[in-house]
Amino acid sequence: MTASPAFERLAIVGIGLIGSSLARAVRAEGLARTIVCADANADHAARAKAIGIVDEATTDPAEAAAGADLVMLCVPIGAYADVARTIGPALKPGAIVTDVGSVKQAVIDAVAPHLPEGVHLVPGHPVAGTEKSGPDAGFAALFPGRWCILTPVPGADEGATRKVADLWRACGMTVERMDPGHHDRVLAITSHLPHLIAYTIVGTATDLEEHLRQEVIKYSASGFRDFTRIAGSDPTMWRDVFLNNREAVLDCLQRFTEDLTALQRSIRRGEGDALFDLFTRTREIRKGVLDARQA
Amino acid sequence: MTASPAFERLAIVGIGLIGSSLARAVRAEGLARTIVCADANADHAARAKAIGIVDEATTDPAEAAAGADLVMLCVPIGAYADVARTIGPALKPGAIVTDVGSVKQAVIDAVAPHLPEGVHLVPGHPVAGTEKSGPDAGFAALFPGRWCILTPVPGADEGATRKVADLWRACGMTVERMDPGHHDRVLAITSHLPHLIAYTIVGTATDLEEHLRQEVIKYSASGFRDFTRIAGSDPTMWRDVFLNNREAVLDCLQRFTEDLTALQRSIRRGEGDALFDLFTRTREIRKGVLDARQA
């Protein structure tokens, strides 16, 4: 790129799957002059430096954030308040703080109170991921063709919001804006409930007697393995998602349980028509996913 | 192959995903001199002939089975009894009848009474598949590296069982023997419960208001899409699986529901440690699946 980079100093706090994917994409697209990361795990920070995806690495978020024009929070949501409290005093006027968390209202509540006057908060969520974790798991191709949702708060600085949108667009994402509460309800069903269900079914299998558990692994290609992939996701990240999107998740779960109970009754009563009818309707949604090129 | 084929005439009843995959694999490996298929759907039968994966095609199972030394049932389980009743009188002495169904005890109950003296029943289940259906969906590479479970009944002819085992081995599968009831319990958790859950969650999304449903499709890459893939499977096949493995499926479902209720309570009470503990334990099963090369 011949133009000067969009950001002088990008600070990525948390260099896991998403953080390290972003570092790679930003590097590849020349979007920041300097990329610095902070990670509480010193090995991860050092590793990010060693593999050359960041210019500087530290375990101190304030050190990374000092002088940054963009700070990207990529830590589990439960750590947001502490990180915000730590970096707050180090942020320069006009700095933008954004994030990649799967929950948005709780993030605003946790971060906003700790940011000084003149610093802009732009909550964001690149809807992409894999079940892998850590700085080696990231890859720049994670983002292209996927959606990024920004949930700016009322009165947010339009220029700051646009800069964050441009960053994700440059990484290949399509950017949408949404109300934080609406985001949390949509993601509860598309992401949080599926993870909850996958964790549960794999947990149910974990509790089987040893011999049966080995057979479940052996014959997992018949459906179970897809759930194990989802249930192999980062435990800390997902604990924090469920604790921070409690209402929406519990509401979805309630609907799901009602539907499951109805299906259970159909099986017990041998109501083949009801089963066939449901299994036919669900195919339409699959077709929608394929048509939307999200498969 | 220079050796003479293992079977003179192989009859495949039902030329869907599994039947057409088998036809392709048998052809590729030269395992039968003549492959004939029967399918109640005349278009599917004609298509199989047109694309050259079978030598003869008919809508009449008795016509296909007449003179066959091996008859492979690849229709939904609910159709087994009718097919067995139809082909019974046409079967030659010494013929082997086997199948690919996901439930085994119910298959034995449905088929065995209709087979004449001197015909051998060898129930089987190649544990492989995709969510696709129909003769064009099949491919020979579906089988290699996967397991095939045979559940011979007491007093079954050992030579017949071995011939079926050899067929699946030649298609690249590893063959195991199992008690039919045990098979049904193992598959209830590895395959039937995952499909039931996936159908339910996609059904829950189907019932959302139109606007929200479109957003669920749009952001499905965050977890939901994996469930839509599973829930895109053949409705008739799966209706029959649930109706024919009722006890084992309901038992699994009961355990799953108890575990889900416990998790729901942990979320409601904000018990982060309990969530973290479960999400960590499930990673072990994922590791097992990867180690077993079933991912």
Coordinates of C-alpha atoms in Angstrom, one line a residue:
Chain A
M1 CA 0.0 0.0 0.0
T2 CA 1.3 3.4 -0.9
A3 CA -1.2 5.4 1.2
S4 CA -0.4 5.9 4.9
P5 CA -1.9 3.3 7.2
A6 CA -5.3 4.0 8.7
F7 CA -3.9 3.7 12.2
E8 CA -0.5 4.7 13.6
R9 CA -0.6 2.3 16.6
L10 CA -3.1 -0.6 17.0
A11 CA -3.2 -2.2 20.4
I12 CA -4.7 -5.7 20.5
V13 CA -5.5 -6.8 24.0
G14 CA -5.7 -10.6 24.1
I15 CA -3.8 -12.3 21.3
G16 CA -6.0 -15.5 20.9
L17 CA -7.8 -16.8 17.9
I18 CA -9.5 -13.5 16.9
G19 CA -6.8 -11.2 18.1
S20 CA -4.1 -13.0 16.2
S21 CA -6.3 -13.4 13.1
L22 CA -6.8 -9.6 13.2
A23 CA -3.1 -8.9 13.6
R24 CA -2.4 -11.1 10.6
A25 CA -5.1 -9.4 8.5
V26 CA -4.0 -5.9 9.5
R27 CA -0.4 -6.7 8.7
A28 CA -1.4 -8.2 5.3
E29 CA -3.5 -5.1 4.4
G30 CA -1.0 -2.6 5.8
L31 CA -3.7 -1.0 8.0
A32 CA -1.5 0.0 11.0
R33 CA 2.0 1.3 11.2
T34 CA 2.7 -0.5 14.5
I35 CA 0.8 -3.5 15.9
V36 CA 1.3 -4.1 19.6
C37 CA -0.4 -6.8 21.7
A38 CA -0.9 -7.4 25.4
D39 CA -1.8 -10.8 26.8
A40 CA -2.0 -11.9 30.4
N41 CA -0.4 -15.1 29.2
A42 CA 3.3 -14.2 28.8
D43 CA 3.9 -17.2 26.6
H44 CA 1.2 -16.1 24.2
A45 CA 2.5 -12.5 24.1
A46 CA 6.0 -13.8 23.4
R47 CA 4.8 -16.2 20.8
A48 CA 2.9 -13.5 18.9
K49 CA 6.2 -11.4 18.8
A50 CA 8.2 -14.5 17.8
I51 CA 6.0 -15.4 14.8
G52 CA 6.1 -11.8 13.7
I53 CA 2.4 -11.0 13.7
V54 CA 3.0 -8.0 16.1
D55 CA 5.7 -5.5 16.5
E56 CA 5.6 -5.3 20.2
A57 CA 4.3 -7.6 22.9
T58 CA 3.7 -7.1 26.6
T59 CA 1.6 -8.6 29.5
D60 CA 0.5 -5.1 30.5
P61 CA -2.6 -3.8 28.7
A62 CA -1.9 -0.2 29.8
E63 CA 1.6 -0.3 28.2
A64 CA 0.1 -1.6 24.9
A65 CA -2.8 1.0 25.0
A66 CA -0.5 4.0 25.8
G67 CA -0.4 6.1 22.7
A68 CA -2.6 3.8 20.6
D69 CA -5.2 5.4 18.3
L70 CA -7.1 2.1 18.3
V71 CA -7.5 -0.4 21.1
M72 CA -9.1 -3.7 20.2
L73 CA -10.3 -5.8 23.2
C74 CA -10.0 -9.5 22.3
V75 CA -10.1 -11.0 25.8
P76 CA -13.0 -13.0 27.4
I77 CA -15.8 -10.7 28.4
G78 CA -15.4 -11.3 32.1
A79 CA -12.0 -9.6 31.9
Y80 CA -13.3 -6.4 30.1
A81 CA -14.0 -4.3 33.2
D82 CA -10.5 -5.0 34.7
V83 CA -8.8 -4.3 31.4
A84 CA -10.8 -1.1 30.9
R85 CA -10.0 0.1 34.4
T86 CA -6.3 -0.6 33.7
I87 CA -6.0 1.1 30.3
G88 CA -8.3 4.0 31.1
P89 CA -5.7 6.4 32.4
A90 CA -3.2 5.4 29.7
L91 CA -5.5 6.2 26.7
K92 CA -4.7 9.3 24.7
P93 CA -7.5 11.8 23.8
G94 CA -9.3 10.8 20.7
A95 CA -8.4 7.1 21.0
I96 CA -11.0 4.6 20.0
V97 CA -11.7 1.5 22.1
T98 CA -13.5 -1.3 20.3
D99 CA -13.9 -5.1 20.9
V100 CA -14.8 -8.4 19.3
G101 CA -17.0 -9.9 22.1
S102 CA -20.1 -12.1 21.4
V103 CA -22.2 -10.1 23.8
K104 CA -22.7 -6.3 23.4
Q105 CA -24.9 -4.7 26.1
A106 CA -22.8 -6.2 29.0
V107 CA -19.6 -5.0 27.3
I108 CA -20.9 -1.5 27.2
D109 CA -21.9 -1.6 30.8
A110 CA -18.4 -3.0 31.8
V111 CA -16.2 -0.8 29.7
A112 CA -17.9 2.6 29.3
P113 CA -17.6 3.7 32.9
H114 CA -13.8 3.4 32.9
L115 CA -13.0 5.4 29.7
P116 CA -11.9 9.0 30.1
E117 CA -13.7 11.9 28.4
G118 CA -12.7 12.2 24.8
V119 CA -12.1 8.5 24.2
H120 CA -14.6 6.8 21.9
L121 CA -16.2 3.4 22.6
V122 CA -17.4 1.5 19.5
P123 CA -18.6 -2.0 20.5
G124 CA -18.1 -4.5 17.7
H125 CA -18.5 -8.2 16.9
P126 CA -16.9 -9.9 13.9
V127 CA -19.2 -12.9 13.5
A128 CA -16.5 -15.5 12.7
G129 CA -14.5 -18.0 14.6
T130 CA -13.3 -21.6 14.9
E131 CA -13.1 -23.9 18.0
K132 CA -9.4 -23.3 18.2
S133 CA -7.6 -21.0 20.6
G134 CA -4.3 -19.1 21.0
P135 CA -2.0 -17.0 18.8
D136 CA -1.1 -19.9 16.5
A137 CA -4.7 -20.7 15.7
G138 CA -5.4 -17.3 14.0
F139 CA -5.5 -16.8 10.2
A140 CA -6.3 -13.7 8.1
A141 CA -8.8 -15.6 6.0
L142 CA -11.1 -16.0 9.0
F143 CA -12.9 -12.7 8.2
P144 CA -13.6 -12.4 4.4
G145 CA -17.3 -13.1 3.5
R146 CA -18.5 -12.9 7.1
W147 CA -20.5 -10.3 8.9
C148 CA -19.2 -7.8 11.5
I149 CA -21.8 -6.1 13.7
L150 CA -21.2 -2.7 15.3
T151 CA -23.4 -1.6 18.1
P152 CA -22.6 2.1 18.7
V153 CA -24.2 3.7 21.7
P154 CA -26.5 6.8 21.4
G155 CA -24.3 9.9 20.9
A156 CA -21.3 7.9 19.7
D157 CA -18.8 9.7 17.5
E158 CA -19.7 8.9 13.9
G159 CA -16.1 9.3 12.7
A160 CA -14.8 6.8 15.2
T161 CA -17.6 4.3 14.3
R162 CA -16.7 4.8 10.6
K163 CA -13.0 4.1 11.2
V164 CA -13.8 0.8 13.0
A165 CA -16.2 -0.2 10.2
D166 CA -13.5 0.6 7.6
L167 CA -11.0 -1.6 9.4
W168 CA -13.3 -4.6 9.3
R169 CA -14.2 -3.9 5.7
A170 CA -10.5 -3.9 4.8
C171 CA -10.3 -7.3 6.5
G172 CA -13.0 -8.5 4.1
M173 CA -16.0 -8.3 6.3
T174 CA -19.4 -6.8 5.6
V175 CA -20.4 -4.4 8.4
E176 CA -23.8 -3.9 9.8
R177 CA -25.1 -1.7 12.7
M178 CA -27.5 -3.0 15.3
D179 CA -28.9 -2.1 18.6
P180 CA -26.9 -3.8 21.4
G181 CA -29.9 -5.5 22.9
H182 CA -31.1 -6.8 19.6
H183 CA -27.6 -8.1 18.8
D184 CA -27.6 -10.1 22.0
R185 CA -31.0 -11.6 21.3
V186 CA -30.0 -12.6 17.7
L187 CA -26.7 -14.1 18.8
A188 CA -28.4 -15.9 21.7
I189 CA -30.1 -18.1 19.2
T190 CA -27.5 -18.3 16.4
S191 CA -24.5 -18.8 18.5
H192 CA -25.0 -19.0 22.3
L193 CA -27.8 -21.6 22.3
P194 CA -26.0 -23.9 19.8
H195 CA -22.9 -23.8 21.9
L196 CA -24.9 -24.5 25.1
I197 CA -26.6 -27.5 23.5
A198 CA -23.3 -28.8 22.1
Y199 CA -21.6 -28.5 25.5
T200 CA -24.5 -30.3 27.1
I201 CA -24.7 -33.3 24.7
V202 CA -21.0 -33.8 24.8
G203 CA -21.2 -33.5 28.6
T204 CA -23.9 -36.1 28.7
A205 CA -21.6 -38.4 26.8
T206 CA -18.7 -37.6 29.1
D207 CA -20.7 -39.0 32.0
L208 CA -21.3 -42.4 30.3
E209 CA -19.5 -45.4 31.7
E210 CA -15.9 -45.7 30.2
H211 CA -16.7 -48.5 27.8
L212 CA -19.7 -46.8 26.2
R213 CA -17.8 -43.4 26.1
Q214 CA -15.0 -45.0 24.0
E215 CA -17.7 -46.4 21.6
V216 CA -19.3 -42.9 21.3
I217 CA -15.9 -41.5 20.2
K218 CA -15.3 -44.4 17.9
Y219 CA -18.7 -44.0 16.1
S220 CA -18.8 -40.2 16.3
A221 CA -18.9 -39.7 12.5
S222 CA -22.6 -40.4 12.6
G223 CA -23.4 -36.9 14.0
F224 CA -21.8 -36.5 17.4
R225 CA -18.5 -35.3 16.1
D226 CA -20.0 -32.0 14.9
F227 CA -21.1 -31.3 18.4
T228 CA -17.6 -32.2 19.8
R229 CA -16.1 -29.6 17.5
I230 CA -18.3 -26.9 18.9
A231 CA -17.9 -28.1 22.4
G232 CA -14.1 -27.9 22.0
S233 CA -14.3 -24.1 22.1
D234 CA -12.6 -22.0 24.7
P235 CA -14.1 -22.6 28.2
T236 CA -13.3 -19.1 29.6
M237 CA -14.7 -17.3 26.7
W238 CA -17.9 -19.3 26.7
R239 CA -18.4 -19.2 30.5
D240 CA -18.3 -15.4 30.2
V241 CA -20.7 -15.3 27.3
F242 CA -23.3 -17.2 29.2
L243 CA -22.9 -15.2 32.4
N244 CA -23.1 -11.9 30.4
N245 CA -26.1 -12.7 28.1
R246 CA -28.1 -14.6 30.7
E247 CA -31.6 -13.2 30.0
A248 CA -31.5 -13.8 26.3
V249 CA -29.9 -17.2 26.6
L250 CA -32.4 -18.4 29.2
D251 CA -35.3 -17.1 27.0
C252 CA -34.0 -19.1 24.0
L253 CA -33.4 -22.1 26.1
Q254 CA -36.9 -22.0 27.4
R255 CA -38.3 -22.1 23.8
F256 CA -35.9 -24.8 22.8
T257 CA -36.9 -27.0 25.8
E258 CA -40.6 -26.6 25.0
D259 CA -40.0 -27.7 21.4
L260 CA -37.9 -30.6 22.5
T261 CA -40.5 -31.8 25.0
A262 CA -43.1 -31.7 22.2
L263 CA -40.8 -33.7 20.0
Q264 CA -40.2 -36.2 22.8
R265 CA -43.9 -36.7 23.2
S266 CA -44.3 -37.3 19.4
I267 CA -41.7 -40.0 19.5
R268 CA -43.2 -41.6 22.6
R269 CA -46.7 -41.6 20.9
G270 CA -45.3 -42.8 17.6
E271 CA -46.6 -39.7 15.8
G272 CA -44.7 -40.1 12.5
D273 CA -46.5 -37.3 10.7
A274 CA -45.5 -34.7 13.3
L275 CA -41.9 -35.8 13.0
F276 CA -41.9 -35.8 9.2
D277 CA -43.5 -32.4 9.2
L278 CA -40.8 -30.9 11.5
F279 CA -37.9 -32.5 9.6
T280 CA -39.3 -31.1 6.4
R281 CA -39.7 -27.6 7.7
T282 CA -36.1 -27.5 9.0
R283 CA -34.8 -28.2 5.5
E284 CA -36.0 -24.8 4.4
I285 CA -33.7 -23.1 6.9
R286 CA -30.8 -25.1 5.6
K287 CA -31.6 -24.0 2.1
G288 CA -31.7 -20.4 3.4
V289 CA -28.2 -20.8 5.0
L290 CA -26.8 -22.2 1.7
D291 CA -28.4 -19.4 -0.3
A292 CA -26.9 -16.8 2.0
R293 CA -23.5 -18.5 1.5
Q294 CA -22.9 -18.9 5.2
A295 CA -22.5 -22.7 5.0
Chain B
M1 CA -9.4 -57.0 -11.1
T2 CA -8.4 -60.3 -12.6
A3 CA -10.1 -62.5 -9.9
S4 CA -13.8 -63.2 -10.5
P5 CA -16.1 -60.8 -8.6
A6 CA -17.3 -61.7 -5.1
F7 CA -20.9 -61.4 -6.2
E8 CA -22.6 -62.4 -9.4
R9 CA -25.6 -60.2 -8.9
L10 CA -25.9 -57.5 -6.3
A11 CA -29.3 -56.0 -5.8
I12 CA -29.5 -52.6 -4.2
V13 CA -33.0 -51.7 -3.0
G14 CA -33.2 -47.9 -2.6
I15 CA -30.6 -45.9 -4.6
G16 CA -30.2 -42.9 -2.3
L17 CA -27.1 -41.5 -0.7
I18 CA -25.9 -44.8 0.7
G19 CA -27.2 -47.1 -2.0
S20 CA -25.6 -45.0 -4.8
S21 CA -22.4 -44.6 -2.9
L22 CA -22.2 -48.4 -2.5
A23 CA -23.0 -48.9 -6.2
R24 CA -20.1 -46.6 -7.1
A25 CA -17.7 -48.3 -4.7
V26 CA -18.7 -51.8 -5.8
R27 CA -18.2 -50.8 -9.4
A28 CA -14.8 -49.2 -8.7
E29 CA -13.6 -52.3 -6.9
G30 CA -15.1 -54.8 -9.3
L31 CA -17.0 -56.5 -6.5
A32 CA -20.1 -57.6 -8.5
R33 CA -20.5 -58.8 -12.0
T34 CA -24.0 -57.2 -12.3
I35 CA -25.4 -54.4 -10.1
V36 CA -29.1 -53.9 -10.2
C37 CA -31.1 -51.3 -8.3
A38 CA -34.7 -50.9 -7.4
D39 CA -36.2 -47.7 -6.2
A40 CA -39.9 -46.8 -5.6
N41 CA -39.0 -43.4 -7.1
A42 CA -38.9 -44.2 -10.9
D43 CA -36.9 -41.0 -11.6
H44 CA -34.2 -42.1 -9.1
A45 CA -34.0 -45.6 -10.6
A46 CA -33.8 -44.2 -14.1
R47 CA -31.2 -41.7 -13.0
A48 CA -29.0 -44.4 -11.5
K49 CA -29.1 -46.3 -14.8
A50 CA -28.4 -43.1 -16.8
I51 CA -25.3 -42.1 -14.9
G52 CA -24.0 -45.7 -15.2
I53 CA -23.7 -46.6 -11.6
V54 CA -25.9 -49.7 -12.0
D55 CA -26.5 -52.1 -14.9
E56 CA -30.2 -52.5 -14.5
A57 CA -32.8 -50.4 -12.7
T58 CA -36.4 -51.1 -11.8
T59 CA -39.1 -49.9 -9.5
D60 CA -39.9 -53.4 -8.4
P61 CA -37.8 -54.8 -5.5
A62 CA -38.8 -58.4 -6.4
E63 CA -37.5 -58.0 -9.9
A64 CA -34.2 -56.7 -8.7
A65 CA -33.8 -59.4 -6.0
A66 CA -34.7 -62.3 -8.3
G67 CA -31.5 -64.3 -8.8
A68 CA -29.4 -62.0 -6.7
D69 CA -26.8 -63.5 -4.4
L70 CA -26.7 -60.4 -2.3
V71 CA -29.6 -58.0 -1.6
M72 CA -28.7 -54.7 0.1
L73 CA -31.6 -52.8 1.7
C74 CA -31.0 -49.1 1.5
V75 CA -34.5 -47.8 2.0
P76 CA -35.9 -46.0 5.1
I77 CA -36.5 -48.4 7.9
G78 CA -40.2 -48.0 7.8
A79 CA -40.3 -49.6 4.3
Y80 CA -38.3 -52.7 5.3
A81 CA -41.2 -55.0 6.2
D82 CA -43.0 -54.3 2.9
V83 CA -39.9 -54.7 0.9
A84 CA -39.0 -58.0 2.7
R85 CA -42.6 -59.3 2.1
T86 CA -42.3 -58.4 -1.6
I87 CA -38.8 -59.8 -2.3
G88 CA -39.2 -62.9 0.0
P89 CA -40.7 -65.2 -2.7
A90 CA -38.2 -64.1 -5.3
L91 CA -35.1 -64.8 -3.4
K92 CA -33.0 -67.7 -4.5
P93 CA -31.8 -70.3 -1.9
G94 CA -28.5 -69.2 -0.3
A95 CA -29.1 -65.5 -1.1
I96 CA -27.9 -63.0 1.5
V97 CA -30.1 -60.1 2.6
T98 CA -28.3 -57.3 4.4
D99 CA -29.0 -53.6 5.0
V100 CA -27.5 -50.2 5.9
G101 CA -30.1 -49.0 8.5
S102 CA -29.2 -46.9 11.5
V103 CA -31.3 -49.1 13.8
K104 CA -30.8 -52.9 14.0
Q105 CA -33.2 -54.7 16.4
A106 CA -36.2 -53.2 14.7
V107 CA -34.8 -54.2 11.3
I108 CA -34.4 -57.8 12.4
D109 CA -38.0 -57.9 13.7
A110 CA -39.3 -56.4 10.4
V111 CA -37.3 -58.4 7.9
A112 CA -36.6 -61.9 9.4
P113 CA -40.2 -63.2 9.4
H114 CA -40.5 -62.6 5.6
L115 CA -37.4 -64.4 4.5
P116 CA -37.7 -68.0 3.2
E117 CA -35.7 -70.9 4.7
G118 CA -32.2 -71.0 3.3
V119 CA -31.9 -67.2 2.9
H120 CA -29.4 -65.5 5.2
L121 CA -30.1 -62.3 7.0
V122 CA -27.0 -60.2 8.0
P123 CA -28.0 -56.8 9.5
G124 CA -25.4 -54.2 8.9
H125 CA -24.8 -50.5 9.4
P126 CA -22.0 -48.6 7.6
V127 CA -21.5 -45.6 9.9
A128 CA -21.1 -42.9 7.3
G129 CA -23.2 -40.4 5.6
T130 CA -23.9 -36.8 4.7
E131 CA -27.0 -34.7 4.9
K132 CA -27.6 -35.1 1.2
S133 CA -30.1 -37.5 -0.5
G134 CA -30.7 -39.2 -3.8
P135 CA -28.6 -41.1 -6.4
D136 CA -26.5 -38.1 -7.4
A137 CA -25.4 -37.4 -3.8
G138 CA -23.5 -40.7 -3.5
F139 CA -19.7 -41.1 -3.8
A140 CA -17.4 -44.0 -3.3
A141 CA -15.1 -42.1 -0.9
L142 CA -17.9 -42.0 1.7
F143 CA -16.8 -45.3 3.2
P144 CA -13.0 -45.4 3.6
G145 CA -11.7 -44.9 7.1
R146 CA -15.2 -45.3 8.7
W147 CA -16.7 -48.1 10.7
C148 CA -19.2 -50.7 9.6
I149 CA -21.1 -52.5 12.3
L150 CA -22.7 -56.0 11.6
T151 CA -25.2 -57.4 14.1
P152 CA -25.7 -61.0 13.1
V153 CA -28.5 -62.8 14.9
P154 CA -27.8 -66.0 17.0
G155 CA -27.4 -68.9 14.7
A156 CA -26.5 -66.8 11.7
D157 CA -24.5 -68.3 8.9
E158 CA -20.9 -67.5 9.4
G159 CA -20.0 -67.7 5.7
A160 CA -22.8 -65.2 4.8
T161 CA -21.6 -62.8 7.6
R162 CA -18.1 -63.0 6.4
K163 CA -19.1 -62.2 2.8
V164 CA -20.9 -59.0 3.9
A165 CA -17.9 -58.1 6.0
D166 CA -15.5 -58.6 3.1
L167 CA -17.7 -56.4 0.9
W168 CA -17.5 -53.4 3.3
R169 CA -13.8 -54.0 3.9
A170 CA -13.3 -53.8 0.1
C171 CA -15.1 -50.5 0.2
G172 CA -12.5 -49.3 2.7
M173 CA -14.5 -49.7 6.0
T174 CA -13.3 -51.4 9.2
V175 CA -15.9 -54.0 10.2
E176 CA -17.0 -54.7 13.8
R177 CA -19.6 -57.0 15.2
M178 CA -22.0 -56.0 17.9
D179 CA -25.2 -57.2 19.6
P180 CA -28.2 -55.4 17.9
G181 CA -29.5 -53.9 21.1
H182 CA -26.1 -52.6 22.1
H183 CA -25.8 -51.1 18.6
D184 CA -29.1 -49.3 19.0
R185 CA -28.0 -47.8 22.4
V186 CA -24.6 -46.6 21.1
L187 CA -26.1 -45.1 18.0
A188 CA -28.9 -43.4 20.0
I189 CA -26.3 -41.2 21.6
T190 CA -23.8 -40.8 18.8
S191 CA -26.3 -40.2 16.0
H192 CA -30.0 -40.2 16.8
L193 CA -29.8 -37.8 19.8
P194 CA -27.6 -35.3 17.9
H195 CA -30.0 -35.3 15.0
L196 CA -33.0 -34.9 17.3
I197 CA -31.4 -31.9 19.0
A198 CA -30.4 -30.3 15.7
Y199 CA -33.9 -30.8 14.3
T200 CA -35.3 -29.2 17.4
I201 CA -33.0 -26.1 17.5
V202 CA -33.5 -25.4 13.8
G203 CA -37.3 -25.9 14.4
T204 CA -37.1 -23.4 17.2
A205 CA -35.6 -20.9 14.8
T206 CA -38.2 -21.7 12.1
D207 CA -40.9 -20.6 14.5
L208 CA -39.3 -17.2 15.0
E209 CA -41.0 -14.1 13.5
E210 CA -39.9 -13.6 9.9
H211 CA -37.5 -10.7 10.5
L212 CA -35.6 -12.5 13.3
R213 CA -35.5 -15.7 11.2
Q214 CA -33.7 -13.9 8.4
E215 CA -31.1 -12.6 10.8
V216 CA -30.6 -16.1 12.2
I217 CA -29.8 -17.3 8.7
K218 CA -27.6 -14.3 8.1
Y219 CA -25.5 -14.7 11.2
S220 CA -25.5 -18.5 11.1
A221 CA -21.8 -18.9 10.8
S222 CA -21.5 -18.3 14.6
G223 CA -22.6 -21.9 15.4
F224 CA -26.1 -22.4 14.1
R225 CA -25.2 -23.4 10.6
D226 CA -23.6 -26.7 11.8
F227 CA -27.0 -27.6 13.2
T228 CA -28.8 -26.7 10.0
R229 CA -26.5 -29.0 8.1
I230 CA -27.5 -32.0 10.3
A231 CA -31.2 -30.9 10.2
G232 CA -31.1 -30.9 6.4
S233 CA -31.0 -34.7 6.5
D234 CA -33.7 -36.9 4.9
P235 CA -37.0 -36.5 6.7
T236 CA -38.4 -40.0 6.0
M237 CA -35.2 -41.7 7.0
W238 CA -35.0 -39.9 10.3
R239 CA -38.7 -40.2 11.1
D240 CA -38.3 -44.0 10.7
V241 CA -35.1 -44.0 12.9
F242 CA -36.9 -42.3 15.8
L243 CA -40.0 -44.5 15.5
N244 CA -37.9 -47.6 15.4
N245 CA -35.4 -46.8 18.2
R246 CA -37.9 -45.2 20.5
E247 CA -36.7 -46.7 23.9
A248 CA -33.0 -45.9 23.5
V249 CA -33.6 -42.5 22.1
L250 CA -36.0 -41.5 24.8
D251 CA -33.6 -42.8 27.4
C252 CA -30.8 -40.6 26.0
L253 CA -33.0 -37.7 25.7
Q254 CA -34.0 -38.0 29.4
R255 CA -30.3 -37.8 30.4
F256 CA -29.7 -34.9 28.1
T257 CA -32.6 -33.0 29.4
E258 CA -31.5 -33.5 33.0
D259 CA -28.0 -32.2 32.1
L260 CA -29.5 -29.2 30.2
T261 CA -31.7 -28.3 33.2
A262 CA -28.6 -28.4 35.5
L263 CA -26.7 -26.1 33.1
Q264 CA -29.7 -23.8 32.8
R265 CA -29.7 -23.5 36.6
S266 CA -26.0 -22.8 36.7
I267 CA -26.5 -19.9 34.2
R268 CA -29.5 -18.5 36.1
R269 CA -27.5 -18.6 39.4
G270 CA -24.4 -17.2 37.7
E271 CA -22.3 -20.3 38.7
G272 CA -19.3 -19.6 36.6
D273 CA -17.2 -22.4 38.1
A274 CA -19.7 -25.0 37.1
L275 CA -19.8 -23.8 33.6
F276 CA -16.1 -23.6 33.3
D277 CA -15.7 -27.1 34.7
L278 CA -18.2 -28.6 32.1
F279 CA -16.7 -26.7 29.2
T280 CA -13.3 -28.0 30.1
R281 CA -14.4 -31.6 30.5
T282 CA -16.0 -31.6 27.0
R283 CA -12.7 -30.7 25.4
E284 CA -11.4 -34.1 26.4
I285 CA -14.0 -35.8 24.3
R286 CA -13.1 -33.6 21.3
K287 CA -9.5 -34.6 21.8
G288 CA -10.6 -38.3 21.8
V289 CA -12.5 -37.7 18.5
L290 CA -9.5 -36.1 16.9
D291 CA -7.2 -38.9 18.2
A292 CA -9.5 -41.5 16.8
R293 CA -9.3 -39.7 13.4
Q294 CA -13.1 -39.4 13.2
A295 CA -13.1 -35.6 13.0

